[in-house]
JSON list of C-alpha atoms in Angstrom, two decimals:
[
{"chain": "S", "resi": 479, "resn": "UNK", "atom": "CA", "xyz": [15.31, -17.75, 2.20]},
{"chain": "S", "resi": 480, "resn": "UNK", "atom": "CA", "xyz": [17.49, -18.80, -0.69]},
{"chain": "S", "resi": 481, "resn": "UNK", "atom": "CA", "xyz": [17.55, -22.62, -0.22]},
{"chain": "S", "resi": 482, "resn": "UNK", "atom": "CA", "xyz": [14.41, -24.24, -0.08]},
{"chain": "S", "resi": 483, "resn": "UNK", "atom": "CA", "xyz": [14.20, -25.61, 4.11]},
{"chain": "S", "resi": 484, "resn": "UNK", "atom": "CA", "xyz": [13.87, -29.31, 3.86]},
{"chain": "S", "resi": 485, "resn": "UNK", "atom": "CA", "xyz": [11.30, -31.89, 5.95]},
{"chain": "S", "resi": 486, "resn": "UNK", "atom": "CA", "xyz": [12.15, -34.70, 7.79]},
{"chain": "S", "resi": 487, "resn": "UNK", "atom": "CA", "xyz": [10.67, -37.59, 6.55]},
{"chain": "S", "resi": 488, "resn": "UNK", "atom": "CA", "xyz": [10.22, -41.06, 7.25]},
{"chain": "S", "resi": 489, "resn": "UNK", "atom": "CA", "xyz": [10.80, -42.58, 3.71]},
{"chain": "S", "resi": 490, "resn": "UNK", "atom": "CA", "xyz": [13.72, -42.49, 2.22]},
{"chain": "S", "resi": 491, "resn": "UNK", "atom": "CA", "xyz": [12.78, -43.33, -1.04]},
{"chain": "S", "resi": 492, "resn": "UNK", "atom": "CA", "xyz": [10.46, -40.14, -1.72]},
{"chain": "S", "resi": 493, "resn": "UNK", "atom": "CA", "xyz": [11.81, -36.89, -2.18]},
{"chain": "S", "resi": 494, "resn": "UNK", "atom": "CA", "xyz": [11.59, -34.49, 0.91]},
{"chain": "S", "resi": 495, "resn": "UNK", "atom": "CA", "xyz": [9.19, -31.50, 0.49]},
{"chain": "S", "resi": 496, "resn": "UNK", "atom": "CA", "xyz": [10.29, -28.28, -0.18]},
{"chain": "S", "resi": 497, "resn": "UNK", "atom": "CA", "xyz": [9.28, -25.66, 1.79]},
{"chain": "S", "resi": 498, "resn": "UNK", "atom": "CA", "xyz": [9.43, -21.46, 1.36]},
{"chain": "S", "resi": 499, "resn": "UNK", "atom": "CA", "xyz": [8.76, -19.40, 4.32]},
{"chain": "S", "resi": 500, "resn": "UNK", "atom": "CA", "xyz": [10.38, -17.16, 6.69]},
{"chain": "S", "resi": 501, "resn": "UNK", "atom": "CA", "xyz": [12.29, -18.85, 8.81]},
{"chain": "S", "resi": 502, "resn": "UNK", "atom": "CA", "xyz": [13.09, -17.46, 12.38]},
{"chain": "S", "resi": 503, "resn": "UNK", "atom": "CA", "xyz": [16.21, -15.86, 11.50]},
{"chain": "S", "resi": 504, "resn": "UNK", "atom": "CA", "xyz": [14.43, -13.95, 9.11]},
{"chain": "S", "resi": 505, "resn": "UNK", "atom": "CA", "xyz": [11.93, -12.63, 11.25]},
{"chain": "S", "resi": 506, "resn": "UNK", "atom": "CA", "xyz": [14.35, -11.54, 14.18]},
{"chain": "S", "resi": 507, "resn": "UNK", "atom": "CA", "xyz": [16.00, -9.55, 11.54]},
{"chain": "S", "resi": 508, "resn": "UNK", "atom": "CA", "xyz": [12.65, -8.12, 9.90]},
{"chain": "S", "resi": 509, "resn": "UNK", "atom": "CA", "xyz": [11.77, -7.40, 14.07]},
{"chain": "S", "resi": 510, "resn": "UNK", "atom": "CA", "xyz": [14.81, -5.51, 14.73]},
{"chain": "S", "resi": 511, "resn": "UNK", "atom": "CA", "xyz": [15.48, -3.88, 11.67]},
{"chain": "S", "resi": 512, "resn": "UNK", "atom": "CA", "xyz": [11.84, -2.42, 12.23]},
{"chain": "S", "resi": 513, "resn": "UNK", "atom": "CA", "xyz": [12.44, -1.62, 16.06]},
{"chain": "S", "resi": 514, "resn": "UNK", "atom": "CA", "xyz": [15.89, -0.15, 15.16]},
{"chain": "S", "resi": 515, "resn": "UNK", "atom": "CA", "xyz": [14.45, 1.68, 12.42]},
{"chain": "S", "resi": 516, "resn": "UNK", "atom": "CA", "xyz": [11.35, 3.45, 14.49]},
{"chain": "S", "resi": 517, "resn": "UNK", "atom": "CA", "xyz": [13.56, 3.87, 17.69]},
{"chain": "S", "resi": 518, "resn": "UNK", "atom": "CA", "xyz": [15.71, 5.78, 15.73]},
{"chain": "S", "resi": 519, "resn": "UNK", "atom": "CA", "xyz": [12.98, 7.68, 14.43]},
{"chain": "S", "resi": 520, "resn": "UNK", "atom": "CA", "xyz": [11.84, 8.64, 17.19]},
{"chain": "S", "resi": 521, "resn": "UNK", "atom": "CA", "xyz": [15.05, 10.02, 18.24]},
{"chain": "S", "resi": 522, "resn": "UNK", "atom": "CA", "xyz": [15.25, 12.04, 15.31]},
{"chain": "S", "resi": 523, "resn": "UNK", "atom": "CA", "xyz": [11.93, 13.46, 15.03]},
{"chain": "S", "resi": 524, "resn": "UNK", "atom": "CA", "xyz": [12.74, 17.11, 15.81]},
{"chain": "S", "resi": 525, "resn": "UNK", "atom": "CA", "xyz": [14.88, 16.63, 13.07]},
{"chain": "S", "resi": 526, "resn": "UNK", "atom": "CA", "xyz": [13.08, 15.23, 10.65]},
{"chain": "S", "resi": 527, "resn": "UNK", "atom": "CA", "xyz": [9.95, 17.58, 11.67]},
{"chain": "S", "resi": 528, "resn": "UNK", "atom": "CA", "xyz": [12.14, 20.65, 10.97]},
{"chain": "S", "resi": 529, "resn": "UNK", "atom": "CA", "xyz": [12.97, 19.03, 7.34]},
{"chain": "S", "resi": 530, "resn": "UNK", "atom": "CA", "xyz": [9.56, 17.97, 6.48]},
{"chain": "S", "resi": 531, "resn": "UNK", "atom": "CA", "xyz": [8.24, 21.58, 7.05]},
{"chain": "S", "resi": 532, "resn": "UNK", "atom": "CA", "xyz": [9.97, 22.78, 4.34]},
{"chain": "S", "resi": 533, "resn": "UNK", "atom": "CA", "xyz": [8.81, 19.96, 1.95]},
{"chain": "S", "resi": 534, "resn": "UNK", "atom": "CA", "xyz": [4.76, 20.07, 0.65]},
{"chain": "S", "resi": 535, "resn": "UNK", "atom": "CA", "xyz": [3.78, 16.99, 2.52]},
{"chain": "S", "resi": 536, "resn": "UNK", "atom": "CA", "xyz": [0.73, 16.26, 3.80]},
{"chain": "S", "resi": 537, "resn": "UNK", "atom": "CA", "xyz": [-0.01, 17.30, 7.94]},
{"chain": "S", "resi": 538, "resn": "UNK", "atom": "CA", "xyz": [4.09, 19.25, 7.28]},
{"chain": "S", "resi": 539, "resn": "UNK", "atom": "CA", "xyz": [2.46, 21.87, 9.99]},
{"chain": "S", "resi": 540, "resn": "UNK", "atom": "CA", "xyz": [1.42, 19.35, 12.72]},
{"chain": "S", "resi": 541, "resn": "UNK", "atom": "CA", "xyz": [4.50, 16.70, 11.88]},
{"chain": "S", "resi": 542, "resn": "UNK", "atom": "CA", "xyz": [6.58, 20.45, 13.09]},
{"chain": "S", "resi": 543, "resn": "UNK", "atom": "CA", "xyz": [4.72, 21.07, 15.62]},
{"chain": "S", "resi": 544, "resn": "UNK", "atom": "CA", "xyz": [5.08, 17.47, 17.30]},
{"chain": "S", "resi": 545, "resn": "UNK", "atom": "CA", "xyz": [8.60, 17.42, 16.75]},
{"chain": "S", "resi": 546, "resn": "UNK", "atom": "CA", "xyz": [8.87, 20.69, 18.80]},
{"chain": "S", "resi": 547, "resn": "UNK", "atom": "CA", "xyz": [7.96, 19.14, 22.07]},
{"chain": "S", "resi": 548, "resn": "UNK", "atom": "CA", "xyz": [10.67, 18.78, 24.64]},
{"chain": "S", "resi": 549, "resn": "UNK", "atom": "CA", "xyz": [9.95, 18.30, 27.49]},
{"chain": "S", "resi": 550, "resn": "UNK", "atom": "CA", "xyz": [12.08, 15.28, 29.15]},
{"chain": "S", "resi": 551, "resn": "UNK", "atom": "CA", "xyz": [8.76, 12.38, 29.38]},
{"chain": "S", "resi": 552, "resn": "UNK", "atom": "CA", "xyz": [8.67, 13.18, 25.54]},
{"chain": "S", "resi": 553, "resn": "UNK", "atom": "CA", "xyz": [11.78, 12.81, 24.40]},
{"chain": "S", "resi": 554, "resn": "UNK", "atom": "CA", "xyz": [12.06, 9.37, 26.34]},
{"chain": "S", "resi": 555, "resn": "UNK", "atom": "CA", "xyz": [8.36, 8.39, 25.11]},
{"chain": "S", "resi": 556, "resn": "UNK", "atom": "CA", "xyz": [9.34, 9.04, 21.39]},
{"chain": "S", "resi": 557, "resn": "UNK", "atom": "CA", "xyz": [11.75, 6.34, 20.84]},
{"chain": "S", "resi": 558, "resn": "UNK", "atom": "CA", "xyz": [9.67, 3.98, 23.25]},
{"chain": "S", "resi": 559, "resn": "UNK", "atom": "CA", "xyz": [6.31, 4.60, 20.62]},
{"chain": "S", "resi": 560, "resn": "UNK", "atom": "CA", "xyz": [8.28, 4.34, 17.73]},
{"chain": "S", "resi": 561, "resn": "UNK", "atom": "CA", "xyz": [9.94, 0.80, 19.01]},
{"chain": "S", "resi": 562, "resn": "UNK", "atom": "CA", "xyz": [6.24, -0.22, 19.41]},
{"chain": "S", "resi": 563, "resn": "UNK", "atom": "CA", "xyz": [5.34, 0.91, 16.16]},
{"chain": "S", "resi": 564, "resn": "UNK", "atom": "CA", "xyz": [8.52, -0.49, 14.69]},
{"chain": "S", "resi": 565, "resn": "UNK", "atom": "CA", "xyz": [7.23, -4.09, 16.67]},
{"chain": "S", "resi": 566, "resn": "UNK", "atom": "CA", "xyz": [3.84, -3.89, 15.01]},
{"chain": "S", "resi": 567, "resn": "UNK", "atom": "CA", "xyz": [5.47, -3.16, 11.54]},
{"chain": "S", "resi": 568, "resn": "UNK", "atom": "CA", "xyz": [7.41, -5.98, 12.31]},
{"chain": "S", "resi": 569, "resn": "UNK", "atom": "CA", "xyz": [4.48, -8.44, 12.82]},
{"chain": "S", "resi": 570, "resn": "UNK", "atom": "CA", "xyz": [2.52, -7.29, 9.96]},
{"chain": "S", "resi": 571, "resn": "UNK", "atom": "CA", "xyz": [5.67, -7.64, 7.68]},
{"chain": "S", "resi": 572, "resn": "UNK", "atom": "CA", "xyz": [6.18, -11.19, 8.97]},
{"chain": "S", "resi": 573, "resn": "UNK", "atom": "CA", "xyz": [2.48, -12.14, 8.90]},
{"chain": "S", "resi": 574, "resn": "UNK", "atom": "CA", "xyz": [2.05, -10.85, 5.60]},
{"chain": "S", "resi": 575, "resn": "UNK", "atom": "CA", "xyz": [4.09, -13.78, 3.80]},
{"chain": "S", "resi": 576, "resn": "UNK", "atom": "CA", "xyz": [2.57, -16.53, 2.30]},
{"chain": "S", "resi": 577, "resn": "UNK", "atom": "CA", "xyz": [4.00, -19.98, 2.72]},
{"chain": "S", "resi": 578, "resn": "UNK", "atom": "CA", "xyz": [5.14, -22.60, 0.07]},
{"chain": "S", "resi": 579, "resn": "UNK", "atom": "CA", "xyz": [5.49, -26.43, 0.21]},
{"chain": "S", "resi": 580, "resn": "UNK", "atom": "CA", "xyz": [5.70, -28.81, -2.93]},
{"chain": "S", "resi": 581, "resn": "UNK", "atom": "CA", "xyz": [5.68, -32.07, -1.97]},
{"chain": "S", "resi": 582, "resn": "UNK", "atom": "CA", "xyz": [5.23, -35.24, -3.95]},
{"chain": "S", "resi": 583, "resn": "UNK", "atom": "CA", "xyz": [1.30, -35.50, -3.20]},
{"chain": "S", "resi": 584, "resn": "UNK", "atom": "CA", "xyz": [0.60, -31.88, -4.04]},
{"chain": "S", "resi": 585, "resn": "UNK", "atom": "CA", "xyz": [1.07, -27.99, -2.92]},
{"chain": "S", "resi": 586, "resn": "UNK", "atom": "CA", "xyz": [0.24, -26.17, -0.04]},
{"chain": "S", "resi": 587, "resn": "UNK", "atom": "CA", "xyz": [-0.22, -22.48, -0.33]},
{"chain": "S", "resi": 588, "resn": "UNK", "atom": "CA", "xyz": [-0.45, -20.28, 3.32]},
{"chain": "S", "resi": 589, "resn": "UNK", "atom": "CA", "xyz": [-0.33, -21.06, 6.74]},
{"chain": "S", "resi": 590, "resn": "UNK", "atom": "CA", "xyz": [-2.28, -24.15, 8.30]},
{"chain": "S", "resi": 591, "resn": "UNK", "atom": "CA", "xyz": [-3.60, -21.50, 10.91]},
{"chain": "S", "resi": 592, "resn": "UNK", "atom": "CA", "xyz": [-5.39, -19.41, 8.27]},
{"chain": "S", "resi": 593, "resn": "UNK", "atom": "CA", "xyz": [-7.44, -22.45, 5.95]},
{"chain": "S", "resi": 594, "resn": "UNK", "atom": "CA", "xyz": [-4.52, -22.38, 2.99]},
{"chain": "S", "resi": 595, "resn": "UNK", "atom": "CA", "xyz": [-4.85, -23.67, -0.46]},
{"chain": "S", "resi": 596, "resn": "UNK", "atom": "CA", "xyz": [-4.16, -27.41, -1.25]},
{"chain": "S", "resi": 597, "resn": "UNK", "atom": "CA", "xyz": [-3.51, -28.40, -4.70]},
{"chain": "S", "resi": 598, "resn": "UNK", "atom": "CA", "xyz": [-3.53, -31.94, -5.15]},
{"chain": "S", "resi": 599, "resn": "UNK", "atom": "CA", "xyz": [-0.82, -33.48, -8.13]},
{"chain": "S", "resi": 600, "resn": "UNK", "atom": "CA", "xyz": [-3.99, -34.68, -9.97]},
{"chain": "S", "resi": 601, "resn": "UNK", "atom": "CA", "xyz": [-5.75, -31.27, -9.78]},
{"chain": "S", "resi": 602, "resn": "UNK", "atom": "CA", "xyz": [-2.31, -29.32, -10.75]},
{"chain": "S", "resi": 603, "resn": "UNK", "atom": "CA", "xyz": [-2.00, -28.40, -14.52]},
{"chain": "S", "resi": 604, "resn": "UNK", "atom": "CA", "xyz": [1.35, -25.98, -14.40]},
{"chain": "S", "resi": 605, "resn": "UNK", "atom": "CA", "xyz": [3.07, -23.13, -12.27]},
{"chain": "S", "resi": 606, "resn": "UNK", "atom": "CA", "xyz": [4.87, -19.94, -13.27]},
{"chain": "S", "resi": 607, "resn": "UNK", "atom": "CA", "xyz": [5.79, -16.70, -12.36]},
{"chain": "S", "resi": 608, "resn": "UNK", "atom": "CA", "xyz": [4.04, -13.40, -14.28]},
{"chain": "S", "resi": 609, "resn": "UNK", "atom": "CA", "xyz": [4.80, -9.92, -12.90]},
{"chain": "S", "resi": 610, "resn": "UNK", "atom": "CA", "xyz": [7.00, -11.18, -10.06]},
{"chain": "S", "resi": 611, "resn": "UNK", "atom": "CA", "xyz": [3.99, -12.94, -8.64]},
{"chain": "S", "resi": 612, "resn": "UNK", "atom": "CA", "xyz": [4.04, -17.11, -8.64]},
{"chain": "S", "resi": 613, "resn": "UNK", "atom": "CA", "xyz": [0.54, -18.44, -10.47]},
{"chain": "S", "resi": 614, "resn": "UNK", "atom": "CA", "xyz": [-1.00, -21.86, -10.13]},
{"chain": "S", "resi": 615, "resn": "UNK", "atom": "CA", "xyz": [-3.23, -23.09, -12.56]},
{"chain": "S", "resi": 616, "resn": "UNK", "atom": "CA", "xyz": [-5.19, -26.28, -12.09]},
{"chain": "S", "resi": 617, "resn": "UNK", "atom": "CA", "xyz": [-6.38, -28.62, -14.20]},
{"chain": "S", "resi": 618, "resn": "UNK", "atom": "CA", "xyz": [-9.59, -27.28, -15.88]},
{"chain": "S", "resi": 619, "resn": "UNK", "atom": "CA", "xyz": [-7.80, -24.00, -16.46]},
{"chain": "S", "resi": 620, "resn": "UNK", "atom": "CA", "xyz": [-8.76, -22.05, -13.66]},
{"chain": "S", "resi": 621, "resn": "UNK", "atom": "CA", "xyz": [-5.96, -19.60, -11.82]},
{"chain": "S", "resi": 622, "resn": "UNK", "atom": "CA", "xyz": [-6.37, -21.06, -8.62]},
{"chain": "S", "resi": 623, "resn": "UNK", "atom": "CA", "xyz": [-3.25, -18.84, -7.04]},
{"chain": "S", "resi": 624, "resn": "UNK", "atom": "CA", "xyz": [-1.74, -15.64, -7.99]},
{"chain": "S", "resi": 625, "resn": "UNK", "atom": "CA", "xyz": [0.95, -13.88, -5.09]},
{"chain": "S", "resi": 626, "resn": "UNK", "atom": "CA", "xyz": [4.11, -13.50, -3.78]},
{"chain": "S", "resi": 627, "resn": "UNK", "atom": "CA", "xyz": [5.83, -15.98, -2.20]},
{"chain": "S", "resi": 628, "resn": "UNK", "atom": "CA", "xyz": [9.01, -15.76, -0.55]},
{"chain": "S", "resi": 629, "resn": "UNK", "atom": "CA", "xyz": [11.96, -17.52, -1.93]},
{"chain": "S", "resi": 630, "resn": "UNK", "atom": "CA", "xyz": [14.14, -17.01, -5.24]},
{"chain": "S", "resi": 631, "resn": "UNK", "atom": "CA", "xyz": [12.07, -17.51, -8.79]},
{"chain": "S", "resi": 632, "resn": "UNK", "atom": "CA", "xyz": [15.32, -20.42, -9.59]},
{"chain": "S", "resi": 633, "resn": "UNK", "atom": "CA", "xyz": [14.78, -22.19, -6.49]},
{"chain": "S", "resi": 634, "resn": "UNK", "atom": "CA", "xyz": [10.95, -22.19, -6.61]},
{"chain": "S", "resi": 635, "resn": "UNK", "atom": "CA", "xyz": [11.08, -23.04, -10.16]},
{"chain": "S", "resi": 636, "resn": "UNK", "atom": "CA", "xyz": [13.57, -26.32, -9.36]},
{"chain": "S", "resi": 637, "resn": "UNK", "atom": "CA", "xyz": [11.55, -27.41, -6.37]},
{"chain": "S", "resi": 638, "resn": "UNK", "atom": "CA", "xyz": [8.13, -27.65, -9.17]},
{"chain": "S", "resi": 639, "resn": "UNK", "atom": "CA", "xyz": [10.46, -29.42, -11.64]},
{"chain": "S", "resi": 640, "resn": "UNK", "atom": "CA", "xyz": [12.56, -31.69, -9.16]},
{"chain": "S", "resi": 641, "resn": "UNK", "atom": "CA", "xyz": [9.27, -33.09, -8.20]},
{"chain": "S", "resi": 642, "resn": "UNK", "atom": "CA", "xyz": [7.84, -33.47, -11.72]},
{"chain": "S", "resi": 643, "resn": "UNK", "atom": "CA", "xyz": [5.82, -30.77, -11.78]},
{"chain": "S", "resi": 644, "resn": "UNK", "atom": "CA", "xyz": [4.89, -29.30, -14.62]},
{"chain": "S", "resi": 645, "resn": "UNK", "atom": "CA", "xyz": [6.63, -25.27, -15.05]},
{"chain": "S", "resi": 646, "resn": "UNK", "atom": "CA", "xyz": [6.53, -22.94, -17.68]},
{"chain": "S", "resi": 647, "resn": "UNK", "atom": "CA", "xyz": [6.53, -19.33, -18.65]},
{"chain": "S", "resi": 648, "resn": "UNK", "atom": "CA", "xyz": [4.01, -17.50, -20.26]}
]
């Protein structure tokens, strides 16, 4: 995530594109962090049912309750659902990421499964971050991208200005 992953390409000459995504290191890590994290909260949950009572939480009464099962098919189901949950969390973490590549020709924005944004170099007017969130505007002055991207704001910033794009802060 901190370097920008590189393309193989066939010219030499032309600078490679840069490219800001998850890569599948990342993901494995998001997946078990999230598996670990709802496995284990599953195993707790008596625990932690006992604890939220005494808070003023929403559903505090049924959270206790649930936790208070024990017979033996629930205490080996709990971790199991929360390993599931922790899976979906998992997916919709590493779905939820949008995708950056600067080239030479222009900007993609988003997966090519899911119609992304292309900016061409002629369209592009300047880039910049506001709020933590990266904004493209084009040309005529229209915002034509406003999110989070993964990457660091330094490296995002160098792959625009390595490539002649235009970057500034407002």
């Amino acid at each position: 995530m901190d370097k920008p992953q590189q393309k193989n390409d066939s010219t030499a000459q032309q600078p490679q594109a840069a490219t800001f995504a998850l890569g599948r290191a990342d993901v494995v890590v998001i997946g078990l962090a999230c598996i670990g994290i709802g496995v284990a909260l599953g195993f707790f949950l008596p625990a932690l049912g006992s604890i939220a009572a005494t808070f003023p939480i929403p559903f505090g009464d049924v959270i206790e309750k649930l936790s208070r099962f024990d017979q033996a098919w629930v205490v080996i189901a709990r971790p199991i659902i929360g390993g599931a949950l922790g899976l979906i969390a998992a997916f919709v973490i590493s779905a939820s990421t949008t995708p950056l590549v600067i080239d030479e020709h222009g900007i993609i924005i988003g997966r090519d499964d899911d119609h992304p944004l292309r900016i061409s170099r002629a369209s592009f007017s300047t880039a910049y971050f506001a709020d933590g969130k990266l904004v493209v505007v084009t040309e005529g002055g229209h915002q034509a991208f406003k999110g989070d991207i993964e990457g660091k704001k330094a490296a995002i910033a160098e792959a625009f200005t390595s490539r002649g794009y235009r970057w500034g802060e407002i």
